[in-house]
């Protein structure tokens, strides 16, 4: 679970950016890929390398590779990013906070990717997820935000205005 201090930090960091709910217009949305979140010249860690560690480790977060920094290019921008949901908080049967990860099993079955390959997503409207392996597109206000959970250190945050199945 996200700690109370962590949650306040993430929410306070986005309070200034989220003066009110906006209407998403196609020309305002920036489509990002996971490689876009890496600092210039850095390549991503292939998922196959993460599989080299035993899946039954008790503390996968301890195996998280070091991040080499984050990019601030899209702070305060509306972006769309595809990924997979790792639920953190629920309201009734919907997910209200989750880690968006670039590949299936990240943070759950294999060690998490570096912090610059994880996005902490919050949403006011609970999303009825179909499970951990559901691919989604998340659209909303994006920014850098250092967040710590029991699963991983996270380098980015996104306040979701729209979550939809990835087709």
PDB file of C-alpha atoms in Angstrom:
ATOM      1  CA  UNK A   1       0.000   0.000   0.000  1.00  0.00           C
ATOM      2  CA  UNK A   2       1.033   3.571  -0.541  1.00  0.00           C
ATOM      3  CA  UNK A   3       1.915   5.271   2.711  1.00  0.00           C
ATOM      4  CA  UNK A   4      -0.113   8.261   3.886  1.00  0.00           C
ATOM      5  CA  UNK A   5       2.931  10.502   3.554  1.00  0.00           C
ATOM      6  CA  UNK A   6       3.562   9.223   0.043  1.00  0.00           C
ATOM      7  CA  UNK A   7      -0.068   9.735  -0.982  1.00  0.00           C
ATOM      8  CA  UNK A   8      -0.055  13.307   0.366  1.00  0.00           C
ATOM      9  CA  UNK A   9       3.159  14.010  -1.554  1.00  0.00           C
ATOM     10  CA  UNK A  10       1.731  12.741  -4.838  1.00  0.00           C
ATOM     11  CA  UNK A  11      -1.599  14.505  -4.368  1.00  0.00           C
ATOM     12  CA  UNK A  12       0.027  17.770  -3.257  1.00  0.00           C
ATOM     13  CA  UNK A  13       2.364  17.660  -6.248  1.00  0.00           C
ATOM     14  CA  UNK A  14      -0.560  17.425  -8.626  1.00  0.00           C
ATOM     15  CA  UNK A  15      -2.897  19.831  -6.838  1.00  0.00           C
ATOM     16  CA  UNK A  16      -1.369  22.778  -8.647  1.00  0.00           C
ATOM     17  CA  UNK A  17      -1.686  21.014 -11.995  1.00  0.00           C
ATOM     18  CA  UNK A  18      -5.260  19.881 -11.455  1.00  0.00           C
ATOM     19  CA  UNK A  19      -7.115  23.131 -10.921  1.00  0.00           C
ATOM     20  CA  UNK A  20     -10.159  21.465 -12.379  1.00  0.00           C
ATOM     21  CA  UNK A  21     -11.190  18.604 -14.619  1.00  0.00           C
ATOM     22  CA  UNK A  22     -10.371  19.373 -18.217  1.00  0.00           C
ATOM     23  CA  UNK A  23     -11.890  18.209 -21.424  1.00  0.00           C
ATOM     24  CA  UNK A  24      -9.451  16.177 -23.441  1.00  0.00           C
ATOM     25  CA  UNK A  25      -9.069  17.261 -27.044  1.00  0.00           C
ATOM     26  CA  UNK A  26      -7.207  14.993 -29.459  1.00  0.00           C
ATOM     27  CA  UNK A  27      -4.778  17.724 -30.524  1.00  0.00           C
ATOM     28  CA  UNK A  28      -3.740  18.296 -26.907  1.00  0.00           C
ATOM     29  CA  UNK A  29      -2.914  14.665 -26.093  1.00  0.00           C
ATOM     30  CA  UNK A  30       0.722  13.582 -26.447  1.00  0.00           C
ATOM     31  CA  UNK A  31       1.134   9.882 -27.211  1.00  0.00           C
ATOM     32  CA  UNK A  32       4.101   8.512 -25.252  1.00  0.00           C
ATOM     33  CA  UNK A  33       5.956   5.234 -25.439  1.00  0.00           C
ATOM     34  CA  UNK A  34       7.913   3.785 -22.507  1.00  0.00           C
ATOM     35  CA  UNK A  35      11.222   4.623 -24.181  1.00  0.00           C
ATOM     36  CA  UNK A  36      10.179   8.306 -24.095  1.00  0.00           C
ATOM     37  CA  UNK A  37      10.409   8.214 -20.284  1.00  0.00           C
ATOM     38  CA  UNK A  38      14.088   7.279 -20.277  1.00  0.00           C
ATOM     39  CA  UNK A  39      16.818   9.927 -20.131  1.00  0.00           C
ATOM     40  CA  UNK A  40      18.493  10.681 -23.469  1.00  0.00           C
ATOM     41  CA  UNK A  41      20.793   7.875 -24.581  1.00  0.00           C
ATOM     42  CA  UNK A  42      19.520   5.280 -22.091  1.00  0.00           C
ATOM     43  CA  UNK A  43      17.998   2.051 -23.313  1.00  0.00           C
ATOM     44  CA  UNK A  44      15.327   0.111 -21.495  1.00  0.00           C
ATOM     45  CA  UNK A  45      15.996  -3.106 -19.614  1.00  0.00           C
ATOM     46  CA  UNK A  46      14.512  -5.935 -21.674  1.00  0.00           C
ATOM     47  CA  UNK A  47      11.822  -7.904 -19.787  1.00  0.00           C
ATOM     48  CA  UNK A  48      13.755 -11.104 -20.508  1.00  0.00           C
ATOM     49  CA  UNK A  49      16.565  -9.912 -18.210  1.00  0.00           C
ATOM     50  CA  UNK A  50      14.124  -9.389 -15.361  1.00  0.00           C
ATOM     51  CA  UNK A  51      13.177 -13.056 -15.656  1.00  0.00           C
ATOM     52  CA  UNK A  52      16.704 -14.113 -14.686  1.00  0.00           C
ATOM     53  CA  UNK A  53      15.829 -13.629 -11.017  1.00  0.00           C
ATOM     54  CA  UNK A  54      13.724 -16.251  -9.229  1.00  0.00           C
ATOM     55  CA  UNK A  55      10.018 -15.446  -9.233  1.00  0.00           C
ATOM     56  CA  UNK A  56       9.599 -16.655  -5.669  1.00  0.00           C
ATOM     57  CA  UNK A  57      11.787 -13.971  -4.080  1.00  0.00           C
ATOM     58  CA  UNK A  58      10.093 -12.550  -1.010  1.00  0.00           C
ATOM     59  CA  UNK A  59      11.080  -8.948  -1.706  1.00  0.00           C
ATOM     60  CA  UNK A  60      10.946  -8.134  -5.407  1.00  0.00           C
ATOM     61  CA  UNK A  61      11.279  -4.396  -4.688  1.00  0.00           C
ATOM     62  CA  UNK A  62      14.779  -5.036  -3.320  1.00  0.00           C
ATOM     63  CA  UNK A  63      15.750  -6.319  -6.777  1.00  0.00           C
ATOM     64  CA  UNK A  64      14.610  -3.158  -8.564  1.00  0.00           C
ATOM     65  CA  UNK A  65      17.374  -1.783 -10.830  1.00  0.00           C
ATOM     66  CA  UNK A  66      18.568   1.758 -10.120  1.00  0.00           C
ATOM     67  CA  UNK A  67      16.944   4.503 -12.160  1.00  0.00           C
ATOM     68  CA  UNK A  68      19.252   6.822 -14.058  1.00  0.00           C
ATOM     69  CA  UNK A  69      16.902   9.777 -13.781  1.00  0.00           C
ATOM     70  CA  UNK A  70      13.600  10.965 -15.158  1.00  0.00           C
ATOM     71  CA  UNK A  71      12.580  13.320 -17.933  1.00  0.00           C
ATOM     72  CA  UNK A  72      10.630  16.484 -17.261  1.00  0.00           C
ATOM     73  CA  UNK A  73       9.684  17.182 -20.899  1.00  0.00           C
ATOM     74  CA  UNK A  74       6.004  16.357 -20.364  1.00  0.00           C
ATOM     75  CA  UNK A  75       5.424  17.797 -16.874  1.00  0.00           C
ATOM     76  CA  UNK A  76       1.975  19.366 -16.798  1.00  0.00           C
ATOM     77  CA  UNK A  77       1.041  17.959 -20.215  1.00  0.00           C
ATOM     78  CA  UNK A  78      -1.873  15.707 -21.125  1.00  0.00           C
ATOM     79  CA  UNK A  79      -0.408  12.394 -22.296  1.00  0.00           C
ATOM     80  CA  UNK A  80      -1.605   8.932 -23.283  1.00  0.00           C
ATOM     81  CA  UNK A  81       0.507   5.927 -22.281  1.00  0.00           C
ATOM     82  CA  UNK A  82      -0.256   2.213 -22.755  1.00  0.00           C
ATOM     83  CA  UNK A  83       0.621  -0.325 -20.088  1.00  0.00           C
ATOM     84  CA  UNK A  84      -0.603  -2.852 -17.554  1.00  0.00           C
ATOM     85  CA  UNK A  85      -2.328  -2.243 -14.205  1.00  0.00           C
ATOM     86  CA  UNK A  86      -0.847  -3.241 -10.848  1.00  0.00           C
ATOM     87  CA  UNK A  87      -3.632  -2.197  -8.398  1.00  0.00           C
ATOM     88  CA  UNK A  88      -2.780  -0.240  -5.242  1.00  0.00           C
ATOM     89  CA  UNK A  89      -6.118   1.166  -3.979  1.00  0.00           C
ATOM     90  CA  UNK A  90      -9.772   0.363  -4.612  1.00  0.00           C
ATOM     91  CA  UNK A  91     -13.141   2.017  -4.119  1.00  0.00           C
ATOM     92  CA  UNK A  92     -15.869  -0.591  -4.095  1.00  0.00           C
ATOM     93  CA  UNK A  93     -14.908  -2.848  -7.018  1.00  0.00           C
ATOM     94  CA  UNK A  94     -12.990  -0.246  -9.039  1.00  0.00           C
ATOM     95  CA  UNK A  95      -9.298   0.618  -8.966  1.00  0.00           C
ATOM     96  CA  UNK A  96      -8.560   4.218  -7.870  1.00  0.00           C
ATOM     97  CA  UNK A  97      -4.758   4.060  -7.697  1.00  0.00           C
ATOM     98  CA  UNK A  98      -2.369   1.766  -9.522  1.00  0.00           C
ATOM     99  CA  UNK A  99       1.104   1.427 -10.914  1.00  0.00           C
ATOM    100  CA  UNK A 100       1.176   1.501 -14.704  1.00  0.00           C
ATOM    101  CA  UNK A 101       3.909  -0.887 -15.856  1.00  0.00           C
ATOM    102  CA  UNK A 102       5.371  -1.499 -19.330  1.00  0.00           C
ATOM    103  CA  UNK A 103       5.040  -5.288 -19.424  1.00  0.00           C
ATOM    104  CA  UNK A 104       2.995  -8.092 -17.878  1.00  0.00           C
ATOM    105  CA  UNK A 105       4.200  -9.271 -14.479  1.00  0.00           C
ATOM    106  CA  UNK A 106       6.319  -6.231 -13.610  1.00  0.00           C
ATOM    107  CA  UNK A 107       6.191  -5.569  -9.832  1.00  0.00           C
ATOM    108  CA  UNK A 108       4.210  -8.758  -9.245  1.00  0.00           C
ATOM    109  CA  UNK A 109       5.940 -11.830 -10.673  1.00  0.00           C
ATOM    110  CA  UNK A 110       9.329 -10.361 -11.571  1.00  0.00           C
ATOM    111  CA  UNK A 111      11.370  -7.527 -10.062  1.00  0.00           C
ATOM    112  CA  UNK A 112      10.088  -4.078 -10.964  1.00  0.00           C
ATOM    113  CA  UNK A 113      11.695  -2.060 -13.717  1.00  0.00           C
ATOM    114  CA  UNK A 114      13.642   1.099 -12.778  1.00  0.00           C
ATOM    115  CA  UNK A 115      11.621   3.982 -11.331  1.00  0.00           C
ATOM    116  CA  UNK A 116      11.777   5.809 -14.671  1.00  0.00           C
ATOM    117  CA  UNK A 117       9.750   2.972 -16.198  1.00  0.00           C
ATOM    118  CA  UNK A 118       6.883   3.108 -13.669  1.00  0.00           C
ATOM    119  CA  UNK A 119       3.960   5.536 -13.419  1.00  0.00           C
ATOM    120  CA  UNK A 120       1.765   6.001 -10.329  1.00  0.00           C
ATOM    121  CA  UNK A 121      -1.783   6.581 -11.603  1.00  0.00           C
ATOM    122  CA  UNK A 122      -4.679   8.027  -9.616  1.00  0.00           C
ATOM    123  CA  UNK A 123      -8.226   8.440 -10.822  1.00  0.00           C
ATOM    124  CA  UNK A 124     -11.293  10.056  -9.308  1.00  0.00           C
ATOM    125  CA  UNK A 125     -13.544   7.691 -11.233  1.00  0.00           C
ATOM    126  CA  UNK A 126     -12.814   4.084 -10.170  1.00  0.00           C
ATOM    127  CA  UNK A 127     -11.805   1.898 -13.100  1.00  0.00           C
ATOM    128  CA  UNK A 128     -13.356  -1.560 -13.278  1.00  0.00           C
ATOM    129  CA  UNK A 129     -10.213  -3.514 -14.117  1.00  0.00           C
ATOM    130  CA  UNK A 130     -10.366  -6.997 -15.599  1.00  0.00           C
ATOM    131  CA  UNK A 131      -7.224  -8.017 -13.742  1.00  0.00           C
ATOM    132  CA  UNK A 132      -3.467  -7.637 -13.652  1.00  0.00           C
ATOM    133  CA  UNK A 133      -2.882  -8.629 -17.227  1.00  0.00           C
ATOM    134  CA  UNK A 134      -5.309  -6.193 -18.816  1.00  0.00           C
ATOM    135  CA  UNK A 135      -3.596  -3.782 -21.221  1.00  0.00           C
ATOM    136  CA  UNK A 136      -4.915  -0.226 -20.954  1.00  0.00           C
ATOM    137  CA  UNK A 137      -4.357   3.239 -22.363  1.00  0.00           C
ATOM    138  CA  UNK A 138      -4.252   5.904 -19.659  1.00  0.00           C
ATOM    139  CA  UNK A 139      -4.754   9.563 -20.574  1.00  0.00           C
ATOM    140  CA  UNK A 140      -4.315  12.473 -18.204  1.00  0.00           C
ATOM    141  CA  UNK A 141      -2.031  15.053 -16.593  1.00  0.00           C
ATOM    142  CA  UNK A 142       1.537  13.756 -16.399  1.00  0.00           C
ATOM    143  CA  UNK A 143       4.569  14.694 -14.343  1.00  0.00           C
ATOM    144  CA  UNK A 144       7.603  13.572 -12.410  1.00  0.00           C
ATOM    145  CA  UNK A 145       6.906  12.537  -8.834  1.00  0.00           C
ATOM    146  CA  UNK A 146       9.064  10.370  -6.640  1.00  0.00           C
ATOM    147  CA  UNK A 147       6.760   7.826  -5.034  1.00  0.00           C
ATOM    148  CA  UNK A 148       7.586   4.843  -2.856  1.00  0.00           C
ATOM    149  CA  UNK A 149       5.377   1.791  -2.390  1.00  0.00           C
ATOM    150  CA  UNK A 150       6.015  -1.662  -0.963  1.00  0.00           C
ATOM    151  CA  UNK A 151       6.316  -2.895  -4.545  1.00  0.00           C
ATOM    152  CA  UNK A 152       8.704  -0.339  -6.028  1.00  0.00           C
ATOM    153  CA  UNK A 153      10.118   3.154  -6.264  1.00  0.00           C
ATOM    154  CA  UNK A 154       8.199   5.110  -8.929  1.00  0.00           C
ATOM    155  CA  UNK A 155       9.470   8.082 -10.940  1.00  0.00           C
ATOM    156  CA  UNK A 156       6.334   9.455 -12.590  1.00  0.00           C
ATOM    157  CA  UNK A 157       2.704  10.188 -11.765  1.00  0.00           C
ATOM    158  CA  UNK A 158      -0.385  10.577 -13.898  1.00  0.00           C
ATOM    159  CA  UNK A 159      -3.790  11.882 -12.877  1.00  0.00           C
ATOM    160  CA  UNK A 160      -6.065   9.879 -15.157  1.00  0.00           C
ATOM    161  CA  UNK A 161      -8.955  11.539 -16.917  1.00  0.00           C
ATOM    162  CA  UNK A 162      -9.532   8.521 -19.132  1.00  0.00           C
ATOM    163  CA  UNK A 163      -8.655   4.824 -18.771  1.00  0.00           C
ATOM    164  CA  UNK A 164      -9.677   2.490 -21.547  1.00  0.00           C
ATOM    165  CA  UNK A 165      -8.797  -1.001 -22.728  1.00  0.00           C
ATOM    166  CA  UNK A 166      -5.832  -1.070 -25.102  1.00  0.00           C
ATOM    167  CA  UNK A 167      -7.017  -2.291 -28.469  1.00  0.00           C
TER     168      UNK A 167
END
